[in-house]
XYZ file of C-alpha atoms in Angstrom:
149
model
C 19.574 -16.705 -13.289
C 18.896 -14.722 -10.156
C 18.618 -16.229 -6.709
C 16.064 -15.156 -4.123
C 16.597 -15.630 -0.430
C 13.458 -16.371 1.505
C 12.399 -17.906 4.788
C 8.950 -19.476 4.793
C 7.974 -20.739 8.232
C 4.266 -20.232 7.647
C 1.735 -22.744 8.934
C 4.235 -24.542 11.178
C 2.488 -24.239 14.548
C 5.324 -22.047 15.836
C 4.784 -20.259 19.148
C 6.648 -17.600 21.055
C 7.773 -14.160 20.040
C 9.412 -13.165 16.777
C 13.167 -13.320 17.426
C 14.858 -9.951 17.151
C 17.920 -11.779 15.777
C 16.107 -12.195 12.425
C 17.591 -8.830 11.484
C 20.922 -10.622 11.014
C 19.503 -12.163 7.822
C 20.417 -9.033 5.876
C 20.038 -10.576 2.402
C 16.586 -12.023 3.123
C 14.001 -10.923 0.545
C 10.890 -12.729 1.788
C 9.961 -13.422 5.400
C 6.808 -15.497 5.844
C 5.717 -16.282 9.400
C 1.957 -16.450 8.779
C -0.553 -18.859 10.303
C 1.348 -19.684 13.484
C 0.852 -18.870 17.166
C 3.405 -16.085 17.416
C 2.709 -13.481 20.092
C 4.243 -10.308 21.448
C 5.054 -7.234 19.421
C 6.593 -6.772 16.000
C 10.314 -6.168 16.648
C 11.261 -2.696 15.450
C 14.647 -3.977 14.248
C 12.830 -5.792 11.410
C 13.085 -2.325 9.875
C 16.802 -2.928 9.307
C 16.099 -5.824 6.909
C 16.215 -3.545 3.894
C 16.400 -6.371 1.326
C 12.863 -7.515 2.214
C 10.278 -7.365 -0.555
C 7.645 -9.375 1.353
C 6.831 -9.392 5.057
C 3.972 -11.702 6.057
C 3.132 -12.111 9.738
C -0.608 -12.535 9.155
C -2.819 -14.819 11.248
C -0.839 -14.901 14.473
C -1.441 -13.397 17.924
C 0.756 -10.315 17.660
C -0.144 -7.297 19.790
C 0.852 -3.660 20.114
C 1.338 -1.116 17.397
C 3.173 -1.294 14.089
C 6.699 0.083 14.605
C 7.562 3.175 12.588
C 10.933 1.551 11.810
C 9.154 -0.698 9.305
C 9.027 2.432 7.146
C 12.746 1.867 6.488
C 11.928 -1.176 4.327
C 12.137 0.812 1.111
C 12.101 -2.245 -1.164
C 9.024 -3.812 0.406
C 6.260 -4.690 -2.059
C 3.907 -6.712 0.184
C 3.204 -6.271 3.912
C 0.591 -8.612 5.396
C -0.196 -7.845 9.033
C -3.875 -8.844 9.284
C -5.303 -11.559 11.529
C -3.503 -10.336 14.660
C -4.393 -8.182 17.665
C -2.425 -5.158 16.502
C -3.819 -1.747 17.391
C -3.192 1.946 16.937
C -2.388 3.933 13.836
C -0.205 2.790 10.952
C 2.823 5.129 11.144
C 3.330 7.839 8.527
C 6.695 6.276 7.691
C 4.899 3.091 6.564
C 2.217 5.008 4.673
C 4.909 6.918 2.780
C 6.165 3.569 1.453
C 2.980 3.411 -0.634
C 4.515 6.141 -2.813
C 7.446 3.837 -3.614
C 7.273 0.075 -4.040
C 4.669 -0.982 -1.462
C 1.754 -2.339 -3.529
C -0.057 -4.281 -0.803
C -0.548 -3.239 2.810
C -3.049 -5.463 4.607
C -4.102 -4.905 8.240
C -7.149 -5.319 10.475
C -8.734 -1.969 9.655
C -12.205 -3.249 8.703
C -15.167 -2.933 11.047
C -16.614 -6.287 12.096
C -19.617 -7.592 14.014
C -17.503 -8.237 17.099
C -16.319 -4.682 17.553
C -14.741 -1.558 16.174
C -11.729 -1.218 13.946
C -8.479 -2.385 15.572
C -6.054 -0.403 13.437
C -6.526 2.962 11.787
C -4.846 2.876 8.401
C -5.416 5.759 5.974
C -3.088 4.202 3.384
C -3.936 0.485 3.407
C -4.753 -1.292 0.180
C -6.744 -3.966 2.028
C -8.675 -3.730 5.275
C -9.480 -6.986 7.028
C -11.347 -8.162 10.107
C -10.768 -10.984 12.570
C -12.399 -13.452 10.180
C -9.644 -12.628 7.652
C -12.224 -11.116 5.347
C -10.640 -8.305 3.421
C -11.894 -5.478 1.238
C -9.641 -4.154 -1.487
C -10.202 -0.603 -2.660
C -8.567 0.267 -5.964
C -9.800 3.023 -8.247
C -13.212 3.073 -6.561
C -13.819 -0.599 -7.230
C -14.277 -2.655 -4.092
C -13.587 -6.383 -4.056
C -14.090 -8.702 -1.099
C -12.051 -11.779 -0.274
C -11.951 -14.132 2.671
C -8.915 -16.261 3.426
C -9.038 -19.730 4.916
C -7.377 -19.982 8.287
């Protein structure tokens, strides 16, 4: 039997910034902080958590750009960043992860009625808007999905 180390603090009404000390959890494979009231920026030292296979910070109040250091997460399979106030361009280092293990990269890169795209992401598998409605583009087939907040 294999053991997985994960931390699921999703949907716990947490507030404040994401602690930079999380990087001390070096064996952590899944970090789920979704559906809280976390604000501030994504700490770049999350990029040192190389055992991560899932990073989910969706549906919070995070701002700023996605740190290029997240491109160091070579084992990452899922990255869910949508439902925040992130902006800018997804770094090349993160896009290059799509050539390895990263199967899902979800950010707010979908145009919505309330305004233009927040994040430019040439490599995302799913583009979402502030209503957490996402479009998945795979082999020229487009599927829509909306997530309950």
